[in-house]
Short mmCIF file of C-alpha atoms in Angstrom, two decimals:
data_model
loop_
_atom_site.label_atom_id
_atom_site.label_comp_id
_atom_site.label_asym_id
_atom_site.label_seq_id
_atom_site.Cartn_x
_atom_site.Cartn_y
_atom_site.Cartn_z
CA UNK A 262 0.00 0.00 0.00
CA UNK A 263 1.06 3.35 -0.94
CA UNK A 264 1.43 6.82 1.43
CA UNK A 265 -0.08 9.73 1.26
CA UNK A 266 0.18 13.40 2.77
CA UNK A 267 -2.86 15.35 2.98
CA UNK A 268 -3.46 18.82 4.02
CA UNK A 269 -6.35 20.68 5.11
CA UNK A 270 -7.72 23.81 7.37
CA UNK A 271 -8.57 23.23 10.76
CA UNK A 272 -11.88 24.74 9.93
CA UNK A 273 -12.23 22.23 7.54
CA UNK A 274 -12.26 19.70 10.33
CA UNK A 275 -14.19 21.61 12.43
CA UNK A 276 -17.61 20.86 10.34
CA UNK A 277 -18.47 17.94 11.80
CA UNK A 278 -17.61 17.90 15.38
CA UNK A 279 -17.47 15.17 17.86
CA UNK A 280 -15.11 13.29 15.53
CA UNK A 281 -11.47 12.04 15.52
CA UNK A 282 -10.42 15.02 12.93
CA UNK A 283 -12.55 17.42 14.57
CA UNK A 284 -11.00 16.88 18.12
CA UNK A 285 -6.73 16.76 17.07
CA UNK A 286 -4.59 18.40 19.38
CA UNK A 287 -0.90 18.85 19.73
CA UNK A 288 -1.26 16.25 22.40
CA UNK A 289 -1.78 13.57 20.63
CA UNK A 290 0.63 10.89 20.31
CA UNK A 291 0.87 10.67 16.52
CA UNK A 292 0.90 14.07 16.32
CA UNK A 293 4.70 15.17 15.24
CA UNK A 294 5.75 18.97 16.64
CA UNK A 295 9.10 19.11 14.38
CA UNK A 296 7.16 18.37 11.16
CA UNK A 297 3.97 20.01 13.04
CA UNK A 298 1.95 17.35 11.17
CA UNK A 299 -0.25 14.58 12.51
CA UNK A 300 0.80 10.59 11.09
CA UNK A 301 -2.26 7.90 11.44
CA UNK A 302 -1.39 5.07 9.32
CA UNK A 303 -4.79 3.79 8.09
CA UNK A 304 -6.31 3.03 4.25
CA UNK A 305 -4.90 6.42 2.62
CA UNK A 306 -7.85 5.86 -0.49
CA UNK A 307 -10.47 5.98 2.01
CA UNK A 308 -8.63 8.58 3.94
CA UNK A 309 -9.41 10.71 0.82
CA UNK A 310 -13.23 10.22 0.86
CA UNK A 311 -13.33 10.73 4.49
CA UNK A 312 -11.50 14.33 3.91
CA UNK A 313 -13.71 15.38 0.86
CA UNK A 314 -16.87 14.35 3.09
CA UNK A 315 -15.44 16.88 5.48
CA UNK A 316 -14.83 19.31 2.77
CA UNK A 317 -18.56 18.53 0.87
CA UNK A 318 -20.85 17.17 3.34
CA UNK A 319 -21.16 14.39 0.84
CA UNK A 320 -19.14 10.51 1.44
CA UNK A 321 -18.67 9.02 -1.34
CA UNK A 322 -17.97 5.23 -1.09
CA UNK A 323 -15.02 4.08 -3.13
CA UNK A 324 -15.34 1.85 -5.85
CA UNK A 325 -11.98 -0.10 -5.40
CA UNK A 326 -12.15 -0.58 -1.20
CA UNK A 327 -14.79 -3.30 0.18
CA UNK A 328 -17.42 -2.32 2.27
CA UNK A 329 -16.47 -4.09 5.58
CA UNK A 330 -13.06 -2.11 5.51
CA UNK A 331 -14.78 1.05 4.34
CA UNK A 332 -16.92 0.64 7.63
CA UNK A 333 -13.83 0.12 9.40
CA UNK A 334 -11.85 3.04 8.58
CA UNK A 335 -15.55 5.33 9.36
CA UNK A 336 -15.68 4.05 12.29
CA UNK A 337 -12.34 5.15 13.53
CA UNK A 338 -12.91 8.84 11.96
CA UNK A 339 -15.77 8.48 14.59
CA UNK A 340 -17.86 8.88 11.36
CA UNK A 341 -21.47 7.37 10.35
CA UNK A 342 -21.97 5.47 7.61
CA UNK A 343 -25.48 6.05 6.85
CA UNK A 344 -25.28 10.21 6.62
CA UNK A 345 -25.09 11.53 3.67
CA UNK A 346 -23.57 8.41 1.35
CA UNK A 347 -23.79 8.54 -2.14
#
């Protein structure tokens, strides 16, 4: 599996509170203060739909990740699968 970098505004994940992204602090363990940049090492495709849901208010499943790990990686955004799925 590949890597990816992503970056975004805090605002950004600010729309949809009460979720991992929403709630990142600097006191987080994966959360790097040299690079001042936050490493989780999960499904970096999906990763990508979960930060354009953030970005559109729209999740878009992907067509080349099965469901049961799609439902995995939601679940530790602290997202929910049935809002707004297309």
């Amino acid at each position: 599996m590949f890597s990816a970098r992503y970056e975004t505004y805090k605002a950004t994940l600010k729309k949809i509170p009460a979720t991992r992204l929403s709630r990142l602090t600097e006191a987080l363990a994966n959360y790097d203060p040299v690079l001042n940049e936050y490493f989780f090492d999960r499904h970096p495709g999906v990763f990508a739909q979960v930060l354009n849901y953030y970005r559109t208010g729209k999740l878009h499943y992907p067509t080349n990740v099965c469901g049961p790990l799609f439902e995995e990686e939601l679940e530790f955004w602290g997202l929910d699968s049935n809002q707004n799925t297309i």
